[in-house]
Amino acid sequence: MLVARRISMWSLPAIGCWNPFAFARFRVSCASSQLPVSPKDKTLRTIYNSGVIACLRASSAELAMSAACAALNGGVSVLEIVMSTPGVLEVLQQLLQDYPTRTLGVGTVLNVKDAKNAVEAGAKFLMSPTMVKGIMDDLEGEFLYIPGVMTPTEVLTAYEAGAQIVK
């Protein structure tokens, strides 16, 4: 977890007048980067900083690879490849080799078996159209799982199960 050092407005350099927005930016920039960050937290931070998760669904592995390369070369930093894409895990592994700094995940994960296979293939996050309780239970906080929700009850249920982010 990223923790900002505690400072007061009196420790700010004199800039003529006190600007609370400059103070907020200064506090964020003082965050300690020496604290250990879990892979889950790093993935969550990358998604947050990106602001968008591009979703890729293709009818073949070749088309998926071509579209993913175009998206990643075009500046997409977080990409989800849906599980129904033929050869999704092989595509994911190749993309991880070609784009090691990008955050790649698998979506439309509907069962624990597919979740485990995606994690073993190198996915940094998993997404589902709904909350699959078995995935939440099996991953036990060590991996970023993004369940889909629609109602306030589903949001609360996902939160209580440990979801840090929902779709």
Short mmCIF file of N, CA and C in Angstrom, two decimals:
data_model
loop_
_atom_site.label_atom_id
_atom_site.label_comp_id
_atom_site.label_asym_id
_atom_site.label_seq_id
_atom_site.Cartn_x
_atom_site.Cartn_y
_atom_site.Cartn_z
N MET A 1 0.84 -1.17 0.00
CA MET A 1 0.00 0.00 0.00
C MET A 1 0.89 1.23 0.00
N LEU A 2 0.53 2.22 -0.81
CA LEU A 2 1.26 3.45 -0.91
C LEU A 2 0.89 4.35 0.26
N VAL A 3 1.86 4.82 1.01
CA VAL A 3 1.60 5.64 2.18
C VAL A 3 2.32 6.97 2.02
N ALA A 4 1.58 8.07 2.19
CA ALA A 4 2.18 9.39 2.08
C ALA A 4 2.78 9.78 3.42
N ARG A 5 3.93 10.42 3.37
CA ARG A 5 4.54 10.92 4.61
C ARG A 5 3.70 12.08 5.12
N ARG A 6 3.63 12.21 6.40
CA ARG A 6 2.82 13.26 7.02
C ARG A 6 3.63 14.56 7.03
N ILE A 7 3.05 15.60 6.45
CA ILE A 7 3.69 16.91 6.46
C ILE A 7 2.63 17.95 6.80
N SER A 8 3.08 19.10 7.23
CA SER A 8 2.13 20.17 7.50
C SER A 8 2.31 21.26 6.45
N MET A 9 1.31 22.15 6.37
CA MET A 9 1.42 23.21 5.37
C MET A 9 2.59 24.14 5.68
N TRP A 10 3.06 24.14 6.93
CA TRP A 10 4.17 25.02 7.29
C TRP A 10 5.49 24.52 6.71
N SER A 11 5.53 23.26 6.30
CA SER A 11 6.77 22.76 5.74
C SER A 11 6.85 22.98 4.23
N LEU A 12 5.81 23.57 3.66
CA LEU A 12 5.82 23.85 2.23
C LEU A 12 6.70 25.06 1.94
N PRO A 13 7.34 25.08 0.79
CA PRO A 13 8.13 26.26 0.44
C PRO A 13 7.22 27.47 0.25
N ALA A 14 7.74 28.63 0.54
CA ALA A 14 6.96 29.86 0.37
C ALA A 14 6.70 30.10 -1.11
N ILE A 15 5.44 30.18 -1.50
CA ILE A 15 5.10 30.40 -2.91
C ILE A 15 4.18 31.60 -3.07
N GLY A 16 4.17 32.50 -2.11
CA GLY A 16 3.34 33.69 -2.22
C GLY A 16 1.99 33.52 -1.55
N CYS A 17 1.28 32.47 -1.89
CA CYS A 17 0.02 32.18 -1.22
C CYS A 17 -0.13 30.66 -1.13
N TRP A 18 -0.88 30.20 -0.17
CA TRP A 18 -1.04 28.77 0.03
C TRP A 18 -2.11 28.24 -0.91
N ASN A 19 -1.77 27.27 -1.72
CA ASN A 19 -2.68 26.66 -2.67
C ASN A 19 -2.96 25.24 -2.21
N PRO A 20 -4.20 24.93 -1.79
CA PRO A 20 -4.48 23.58 -1.28
C PRO A 20 -4.28 22.50 -2.34
N PHE A 21 -4.45 22.85 -3.61
CA PHE A 21 -4.26 21.85 -4.67
C PHE A 21 -2.78 21.53 -4.84
N ALA A 22 -1.91 22.54 -4.72
CA ALA A 22 -0.47 22.30 -4.78
C ALA A 22 -0.06 21.44 -3.59
N PHE A 23 -0.66 21.69 -2.43
CA PHE A 23 -0.37 20.90 -1.24
C PHE A 23 -0.75 19.43 -1.47
N ALA A 24 -1.92 19.21 -2.07
CA ALA A 24 -2.35 17.84 -2.34
C ALA A 24 -1.38 17.15 -3.28
N ARG A 25 -0.96 17.84 -4.33
CA ARG A 25 0.00 17.25 -5.26
C ARG A 25 1.31 16.96 -4.55
N PHE A 26 1.74 17.88 -3.67
CA PHE A 26 2.99 17.70 -2.95
C PHE A 26 2.90 16.48 -2.03
N ARG A 27 1.77 16.32 -1.37
CA ARG A 27 1.61 15.16 -0.48
C ARG A 27 1.70 13.86 -1.26
N VAL A 28 1.09 13.81 -2.43
CA VAL A 28 1.14 12.59 -3.22
C VAL A 28 2.56 12.33 -3.70
N SER A 29 3.26 13.39 -4.10
CA SER A 29 4.61 13.18 -4.60
C SER A 29 5.58 12.77 -3.50
N CYS A 30 5.20 12.94 -2.24
CA CYS A 30 6.06 12.54 -1.13
C CYS A 30 5.85 11.09 -0.73
N ALA A 31 5.07 10.36 -1.49
CA ALA A 31 4.79 8.97 -1.14
C ALA A 31 6.08 8.16 -1.15
N SER A 32 6.17 7.28 -0.22
CA SER A 32 7.37 6.45 -0.11
C SER A 32 7.33 5.33 -1.14
N SER A 33 8.31 5.28 -1.98
CA SER A 33 8.37 4.21 -2.98
C SER A 33 9.23 3.05 -2.48
N GLN A 34 9.75 3.15 -1.26
CA GLN A 34 10.61 2.11 -0.73
C GLN A 34 9.82 1.02 0.00
N LEU A 35 8.53 1.25 0.23
CA LEU A 35 7.73 0.24 0.90
C LEU A 35 7.45 -0.90 -0.07
N PRO A 36 7.44 -2.13 0.41
CA PRO A 36 7.14 -3.25 -0.48
C PRO A 36 5.69 -3.18 -0.97
N VAL A 37 5.51 -3.43 -2.24
CA VAL A 37 4.18 -3.38 -2.84
C VAL A 37 3.89 -4.77 -3.40
N SER A 38 2.75 -5.32 -3.03
CA SER A 38 2.39 -6.65 -3.52
C SER A 38 2.04 -6.56 -5.00
N PRO A 39 2.14 -7.68 -5.73
CA PRO A 39 1.74 -7.68 -7.13
C PRO A 39 0.29 -7.25 -7.32
N LYS A 40 -0.56 -7.65 -6.38
CA LYS A 40 -1.98 -7.26 -6.45
C LYS A 40 -2.12 -5.74 -6.35
N ASP A 41 -1.42 -5.12 -5.39
CA ASP A 41 -1.50 -3.67 -5.22
C ASP A 41 -0.90 -2.95 -6.42
N LYS A 42 0.17 -3.49 -6.98
CA LYS A 42 0.79 -2.88 -8.16
C LYS A 42 -0.18 -2.91 -9.35
N THR A 43 -0.85 -4.04 -9.53
CA THR A 43 -1.83 -4.16 -10.61
C THR A 43 -2.98 -3.19 -10.40
N LEU A 44 -3.48 -3.11 -9.19
CA LEU A 44 -4.58 -2.20 -8.88
C LEU A 44 -4.18 -0.76 -9.14
N ARG A 45 -2.96 -0.39 -8.75
CA ARG A 45 -2.48 0.97 -8.97
C ARG A 45 -2.34 1.27 -10.47
N THR A 46 -1.84 0.29 -11.22
CA THR A 46 -1.69 0.47 -12.67
C THR A 46 -3.05 0.68 -13.34
N ILE A 47 -4.04 -0.10 -12.93
CA ILE A 47 -5.39 0.04 -13.48
C ILE A 47 -5.95 1.41 -13.11
N TYR A 48 -5.77 1.81 -11.87
CA TYR A 48 -6.25 3.11 -11.42
C TYR A 48 -5.59 4.25 -12.22
N ASN A 49 -4.29 4.17 -12.39
CA ASN A 49 -3.57 5.21 -13.13
C ASN A 49 -3.93 5.22 -14.61
N SER A 50 -4.23 4.05 -15.16
CA SER A 50 -4.59 3.95 -16.56
C SER A 50 -5.95 4.59 -16.82
N GLY A 51 -6.88 4.35 -15.91
CA GLY A 51 -8.22 4.90 -16.08
C GLY A 51 -9.13 4.07 -16.96
N VAL A 52 -8.58 3.09 -17.65
CA VAL A 52 -9.40 2.27 -18.54
C VAL A 52 -8.78 0.88 -18.67
N ILE A 53 -9.65 -0.10 -18.81
CA ILE A 53 -9.21 -1.46 -19.12
C ILE A 53 -9.79 -1.78 -20.50
N ALA A 54 -8.92 -1.93 -21.48
CA ALA A 54 -9.38 -2.28 -22.82
C ALA A 54 -9.77 -3.75 -22.82
N CYS A 55 -10.87 -4.06 -23.47
CA CYS A 55 -11.38 -5.43 -23.50
C CYS A 55 -11.29 -5.97 -24.92
N LEU A 56 -10.69 -7.14 -25.07
CA LEU A 56 -10.49 -7.74 -26.39
C LEU A 56 -11.20 -9.08 -26.48
N ARG A 57 -12.07 -9.19 -27.48
CA ARG A 57 -12.75 -10.45 -27.79
C ARG A 57 -12.51 -10.69 -29.28
N ALA A 58 -12.01 -11.86 -29.62
CA ALA A 58 -11.71 -12.16 -31.01
C ALA A 58 -12.18 -13.56 -31.37
N SER A 59 -12.35 -13.79 -32.67
CA SER A 59 -12.84 -15.08 -33.13
C SER A 59 -11.72 -16.09 -33.38
N SER A 60 -10.46 -15.62 -33.30
CA SER A 60 -9.33 -16.53 -33.47
C SER A 60 -8.13 -16.00 -32.69
N ALA A 61 -7.18 -16.89 -32.43
CA ALA A 61 -5.97 -16.50 -31.71
C ALA A 61 -5.16 -15.50 -32.54
N GLU A 62 -5.12 -15.72 -33.85
CA GLU A 62 -4.35 -14.82 -34.74
C GLU A 62 -4.94 -13.41 -34.71
N LEU A 63 -6.26 -13.32 -34.80
CA LEU A 63 -6.92 -12.02 -34.76
C LEU A 63 -6.72 -11.36 -33.39
N ALA A 64 -6.80 -12.15 -32.33
CA ALA A 64 -6.58 -11.62 -30.98
C ALA A 64 -5.18 -11.05 -30.84
N MET A 65 -4.19 -11.79 -31.35
CA MET A 65 -2.80 -11.35 -31.25
C MET A 65 -2.59 -10.06 -32.03
N SER A 66 -3.14 -10.00 -33.22
CA SER A 66 -3.00 -8.82 -34.06
C SER A 66 -3.67 -7.59 -33.41
N ALA A 67 -4.89 -7.78 -32.92
CA ALA A 67 -5.62 -6.66 -32.30
C ALA A 67 -4.95 -6.23 -31.00
N ALA A 68 -4.47 -7.19 -30.21
CA ALA A 68 -3.80 -6.85 -28.96
C ALA A 68 -2.52 -6.07 -29.21
N CYS A 69 -1.74 -6.50 -30.19
CA CYS A 69 -0.50 -5.78 -30.53
C CYS A 69 -0.82 -4.36 -30.98
N ALA A 70 -1.85 -4.20 -31.78
CA ALA A 70 -2.24 -2.86 -32.24
C ALA A 70 -2.64 -1.99 -31.05
N ALA A 71 -3.43 -2.55 -30.12
CA ALA A 71 -3.86 -1.78 -28.96
C ALA A 71 -2.68 -1.42 -28.07
N LEU A 72 -1.81 -2.37 -27.80
CA LEU A 72 -0.67 -2.13 -26.92
C LEU A 72 0.34 -1.18 -27.56
N ASN A 73 0.56 -1.32 -28.87
CA ASN A 73 1.44 -0.39 -29.57
C ASN A 73 0.83 1.01 -29.65
N GLY A 74 -0.49 1.07 -29.59
CA GLY A 74 -1.19 2.35 -29.64
C GLY A 74 -1.27 3.06 -28.30
N GLY A 75 -0.76 2.45 -27.24
CA GLY A 75 -0.70 3.13 -25.95
C GLY A 75 -1.56 2.52 -24.85
N VAL A 76 -2.32 1.49 -25.14
CA VAL A 76 -3.10 0.84 -24.10
C VAL A 76 -2.14 0.19 -23.11
N SER A 77 -2.34 0.43 -21.82
CA SER A 77 -1.44 -0.14 -20.83
C SER A 77 -2.06 -1.29 -20.04
N VAL A 78 -3.40 -1.38 -20.07
CA VAL A 78 -4.10 -2.45 -19.37
C VAL A 78 -5.06 -3.10 -20.35
N LEU A 79 -4.90 -4.41 -20.55
CA LEU A 79 -5.70 -5.12 -21.55
C LEU A 79 -6.27 -6.40 -20.95
N GLU A 80 -7.56 -6.59 -21.17
CA GLU A 80 -8.26 -7.81 -20.77
C GLU A 80 -8.59 -8.59 -22.04
N ILE A 81 -8.24 -9.86 -22.05
CA ILE A 81 -8.60 -10.75 -23.16
C ILE A 81 -9.64 -11.71 -22.61
N VAL A 82 -10.80 -11.78 -23.27
CA VAL A 82 -11.87 -12.60 -22.72
C VAL A 82 -11.60 -14.09 -22.92
N MET A 83 -12.05 -14.87 -21.98
CA MET A 83 -11.79 -16.30 -21.95
C MET A 83 -12.36 -17.03 -23.17
N SER A 84 -13.40 -16.50 -23.77
CA SER A 84 -14.00 -17.17 -24.93
C SER A 84 -13.18 -17.02 -26.21
N THR A 85 -12.14 -16.22 -26.17
CA THR A 85 -11.26 -16.08 -27.33
C THR A 85 -10.47 -17.38 -27.51
N PRO A 86 -10.53 -17.98 -28.70
CA PRO A 86 -9.76 -19.22 -28.91
C PRO A 86 -8.27 -19.00 -28.64
N GLY A 87 -7.66 -19.91 -27.89
CA GLY A 87 -6.24 -19.81 -27.58
C GLY A 87 -5.88 -18.68 -26.65
N VAL A 88 -6.82 -18.25 -25.82
CA VAL A 88 -6.61 -17.08 -24.97
C VAL A 88 -5.35 -17.20 -24.11
N LEU A 89 -5.09 -18.35 -23.55
CA LEU A 89 -3.94 -18.48 -22.65
C LEU A 89 -2.62 -18.44 -23.40
N GLU A 90 -2.59 -19.00 -24.60
CA GLU A 90 -1.38 -18.93 -25.43
C GLU A 90 -1.13 -17.49 -25.90
N VAL A 91 -2.21 -16.81 -26.27
CA VAL A 91 -2.09 -15.40 -26.68
C VAL A 91 -1.56 -14.58 -25.51
N LEU A 92 -2.12 -14.81 -24.32
CA LEU A 92 -1.68 -14.10 -23.12
C LEU A 92 -0.19 -14.32 -22.87
N GLN A 93 0.26 -15.56 -22.94
CA GLN A 93 1.67 -15.86 -22.68
C GLN A 93 2.58 -15.18 -23.70
N GLN A 94 2.18 -15.17 -24.96
CA GLN A 94 3.00 -14.50 -25.99
C GLN A 94 3.04 -13.00 -25.76
N LEU A 95 1.90 -12.42 -25.42
CA LEU A 95 1.85 -10.97 -25.15
C LEU A 95 2.68 -10.60 -23.94
N LEU A 96 2.69 -11.45 -22.93
CA LEU A 96 3.52 -11.18 -21.75
C LEU A 96 5.01 -11.19 -22.09
N GLN A 97 5.40 -12.02 -23.04
CA GLN A 97 6.79 -12.03 -23.48
C GLN A 97 7.11 -10.78 -24.31
N ASP A 98 6.17 -10.40 -25.18
CA ASP A 98 6.40 -9.26 -26.08
C ASP A 98 6.22 -7.91 -25.39
N TYR A 99 5.36 -7.85 -24.36
CA TYR A 99 5.04 -6.59 -23.67
C TYR A 99 5.12 -6.81 -22.15
N PRO A 100 6.30 -7.05 -21.62
CA PRO A 100 6.42 -7.40 -20.20
C PRO A 100 6.03 -6.28 -19.23
N THR A 101 6.00 -5.05 -19.68
CA THR A 101 5.65 -3.95 -18.77
C THR A 101 4.16 -3.63 -18.77
N ARG A 102 3.40 -4.27 -19.61
CA ARG A 102 1.96 -4.01 -19.68
C ARG A 102 1.22 -4.90 -18.69
N THR A 103 0.04 -4.46 -18.32
CA THR A 103 -0.79 -5.21 -17.37
C THR A 103 -1.85 -5.95 -18.16
N LEU A 104 -1.71 -7.27 -18.21
CA LEU A 104 -2.61 -8.10 -19.03
C LEU A 104 -3.39 -9.04 -18.13
N GLY A 105 -4.69 -9.14 -18.42
CA GLY A 105 -5.55 -10.00 -17.63
C GLY A 105 -6.52 -10.78 -18.50
N VAL A 106 -7.30 -11.61 -17.86
CA VAL A 106 -8.28 -12.44 -18.56
C VAL A 106 -9.66 -12.12 -18.02
N GLY A 107 -10.62 -12.01 -18.94
CA GLY A 107 -11.98 -11.68 -18.55
C GLY A 107 -12.96 -12.79 -18.87
N THR A 108 -14.19 -12.57 -18.44
CA THR A 108 -15.27 -13.54 -18.57
C THR A 108 -14.86 -14.88 -17.96
N VAL A 109 -14.21 -14.80 -16.81
CA VAL A 109 -13.79 -16.00 -16.09
C VAL A 109 -15.00 -16.44 -15.25
N LEU A 110 -15.49 -17.64 -15.53
CA LEU A 110 -16.74 -18.09 -14.92
C LEU A 110 -16.59 -19.23 -13.92
N ASN A 111 -15.37 -19.77 -13.78
CA ASN A 111 -15.19 -20.86 -12.82
C ASN A 111 -13.75 -20.87 -12.30
N VAL A 112 -13.56 -21.60 -11.23
CA VAL A 112 -12.27 -21.66 -10.56
C VAL A 112 -11.20 -22.27 -11.45
N LYS A 113 -11.55 -23.29 -12.21
CA LYS A 113 -10.57 -23.95 -13.08
C LYS A 113 -9.99 -22.95 -14.09
N ASP A 114 -10.86 -22.18 -14.75
CA ASP A 114 -10.38 -21.18 -15.71
C ASP A 114 -9.55 -20.11 -15.00
N ALA A 115 -9.96 -19.74 -13.80
CA ALA A 115 -9.22 -18.73 -13.03
C ALA A 115 -7.80 -19.22 -12.74
N LYS A 116 -7.68 -20.44 -12.29
CA LYS A 116 -6.36 -20.99 -11.98
C LYS A 116 -5.50 -21.11 -13.23
N ASN A 117 -6.10 -21.53 -14.34
CA ASN A 117 -5.35 -21.63 -15.60
C ASN A 117 -4.86 -20.26 -16.06
N ALA A 118 -5.69 -19.24 -15.92
CA ALA A 118 -5.29 -17.88 -16.32
C ALA A 118 -4.16 -17.36 -15.45
N VAL A 119 -4.24 -17.62 -14.16
CA VAL A 119 -3.18 -17.19 -13.24
C VAL A 119 -1.87 -17.90 -13.58
N GLU A 120 -1.95 -19.20 -13.83
CA GLU A 120 -0.75 -19.96 -14.19
C GLU A 120 -0.15 -19.48 -15.51
N ALA A 121 -1.00 -18.99 -16.42
CA ALA A 121 -0.52 -18.49 -17.70
C ALA A 121 0.11 -17.10 -17.58
N GLY A 122 -0.10 -16.44 -16.43
CA GLY A 122 0.54 -15.14 -16.21
C GLY A 122 -0.38 -13.95 -16.12
N ALA A 123 -1.69 -14.16 -16.11
CA ALA A 123 -2.63 -13.03 -16.01
C ALA A 123 -2.36 -12.25 -14.72
N LYS A 124 -2.40 -10.93 -14.81
CA LYS A 124 -2.20 -10.08 -13.64
C LYS A 124 -3.51 -9.80 -12.91
N PHE A 125 -4.63 -9.97 -13.62
CA PHE A 125 -5.94 -9.79 -13.01
C PHE A 125 -6.95 -10.65 -13.74
N LEU A 126 -8.06 -10.90 -13.07
CA LEU A 126 -9.17 -11.65 -13.64
C LEU A 126 -10.43 -10.82 -13.52
N MET A 127 -11.31 -10.95 -14.52
CA MET A 127 -12.60 -10.26 -14.47
C MET A 127 -13.71 -11.26 -14.77
N SER A 128 -14.88 -11.00 -14.21
CA SER A 128 -16.05 -11.83 -14.47
C SER A 128 -17.26 -10.92 -14.66
N PRO A 129 -18.28 -11.40 -15.38
CA PRO A 129 -19.49 -10.60 -15.54
C PRO A 129 -20.33 -10.57 -14.26
N THR A 130 -20.01 -11.44 -13.32
CA THR A 130 -20.69 -11.52 -12.04
C THR A 130 -19.67 -11.95 -10.99
N MET A 131 -20.06 -11.97 -9.73
CA MET A 131 -19.12 -12.41 -8.71
C MET A 131 -19.18 -13.93 -8.58
N VAL A 132 -18.09 -14.58 -8.89
CA VAL A 132 -17.98 -16.02 -8.74
C VAL A 132 -17.32 -16.26 -7.39
N LYS A 133 -18.12 -16.64 -6.41
CA LYS A 133 -17.64 -16.78 -5.04
C LYS A 133 -16.46 -17.74 -4.93
N GLY A 134 -16.47 -18.81 -5.70
CA GLY A 134 -15.37 -19.77 -5.66
C GLY A 134 -14.04 -19.14 -6.01
N ILE A 135 -14.05 -18.20 -6.95
CA ILE A 135 -12.81 -17.52 -7.33
C ILE A 135 -12.34 -16.64 -6.18
N MET A 136 -13.27 -15.90 -5.57
CA MET A 136 -12.91 -15.04 -4.44
C MET A 136 -12.33 -15.90 -3.30
N ASP A 137 -12.95 -17.03 -3.03
CA ASP A 137 -12.49 -17.89 -1.94
C ASP A 137 -11.14 -18.52 -2.24
N ASP A 138 -10.94 -18.99 -3.47
CA ASP A 138 -9.71 -19.68 -3.83
C ASP A 138 -8.50 -18.75 -3.88
N LEU A 139 -8.70 -17.54 -4.36
CA LEU A 139 -7.56 -16.63 -4.51
C LEU A 139 -7.17 -15.98 -3.20
N GLU A 140 -8.07 -15.90 -2.24
CA GLU A 140 -7.79 -15.44 -0.88
C GLU A 140 -6.93 -14.19 -0.80
N GLY A 141 -7.25 -13.18 -1.58
CA GLY A 141 -6.57 -11.91 -1.46
C GLY A 141 -5.20 -11.82 -2.08
N GLU A 142 -4.69 -12.89 -2.69
CA GLU A 142 -3.34 -12.84 -3.25
C GLU A 142 -3.33 -12.41 -4.71
N PHE A 143 -4.50 -12.26 -5.30
CA PHE A 143 -4.59 -11.97 -6.72
C PHE A 143 -5.73 -11.01 -6.96
N LEU A 144 -5.61 -10.12 -7.95
CA LEU A 144 -6.66 -9.14 -8.21
C LEU A 144 -7.78 -9.77 -9.04
N TYR A 145 -8.93 -9.88 -8.42
CA TYR A 145 -10.14 -10.39 -9.07
C TYR A 145 -11.15 -9.26 -9.12
N ILE A 146 -11.67 -8.98 -10.30
CA ILE A 146 -12.63 -7.89 -10.50
C ILE A 146 -13.97 -8.50 -10.88
N PRO A 147 -14.87 -8.65 -9.89
CA PRO A 147 -16.17 -9.22 -10.20
C PRO A 147 -17.10 -8.16 -10.82
N GLY A 148 -18.03 -8.63 -11.64
CA GLY A 148 -19.04 -7.74 -12.20
C GLY A 148 -20.20 -7.61 -11.24
N VAL A 149 -20.71 -6.41 -11.12
CA VAL A 149 -21.85 -6.15 -10.24
C VAL A 149 -22.83 -5.22 -10.97
N MET A 150 -24.07 -5.24 -10.52
CA MET A 150 -25.05 -4.32 -11.10
C MET A 150 -25.85 -3.59 -10.02
N THR A 151 -26.20 -4.28 -8.97
CA THR A 151 -27.05 -3.69 -7.95
C THR A 151 -26.23 -3.29 -6.73
N PRO A 152 -26.76 -2.42 -5.90
CA PRO A 152 -26.06 -2.08 -4.66
C PRO A 152 -25.81 -3.31 -3.78
N THR A 153 -26.73 -4.25 -3.80
CA THR A 153 -26.54 -5.47 -3.02
C THR A 153 -25.34 -6.26 -3.53
N GLU A 154 -25.18 -6.34 -4.85
CA GLU A 154 -24.04 -7.05 -5.43
C GLU A 154 -22.73 -6.33 -5.10
N VAL A 155 -22.76 -5.00 -5.11
CA VAL A 155 -21.56 -4.24 -4.75
C VAL A 155 -21.17 -4.54 -3.31
N LEU A 156 -22.14 -4.52 -2.41
CA LEU A 156 -21.86 -4.80 -1.00
C LEU A 156 -21.38 -6.23 -0.81
N THR A 157 -22.00 -7.17 -1.49
CA THR A 157 -21.59 -8.57 -1.38
C THR A 157 -20.15 -8.75 -1.84
N ALA A 158 -19.80 -8.12 -2.97
CA ALA A 158 -18.43 -8.21 -3.48
C ALA A 158 -17.44 -7.57 -2.51
N TYR A 159 -17.81 -6.41 -1.97
CA TYR A 159 -16.96 -5.73 -1.00
C TYR A 159 -16.73 -6.59 0.24
N GLU A 160 -17.81 -7.16 0.76
CA GLU A 160 -17.70 -8.00 1.96
C GLU A 160 -16.88 -9.28 1.69
N ALA A 161 -16.87 -9.73 0.43
CA ALA A 161 -16.08 -10.92 0.08
C ALA A 161 -14.61 -10.58 -0.14
N GLY A 162 -14.27 -9.28 -0.17
CA GLY A 162 -12.88 -8.88 -0.29
C GLY A 162 -12.49 -8.21 -1.59
N ALA A 163 -13.47 -7.94 -2.47
CA ALA A 163 -13.14 -7.27 -3.74
C ALA A 163 -12.67 -5.85 -3.47
N GLN A 164 -11.58 -5.47 -4.13
CA GLN A 164 -11.06 -4.11 -3.98
C GLN A 164 -11.55 -3.20 -5.10
N ILE A 165 -12.04 -3.80 -6.17
CA ILE A 165 -12.53 -3.05 -7.31
C ILE A 165 -13.59 -3.93 -7.98
N VAL A 166 -14.61 -3.30 -8.54
CA VAL A 166 -15.67 -4.05 -9.21
C VAL A 166 -15.88 -3.51 -10.61
N LYS A 167 -16.53 -4.33 -11.42
CA LYS A 167 -16.84 -3.94 -12.80
C LYS A 167 -18.33 -3.66 -12.88
#
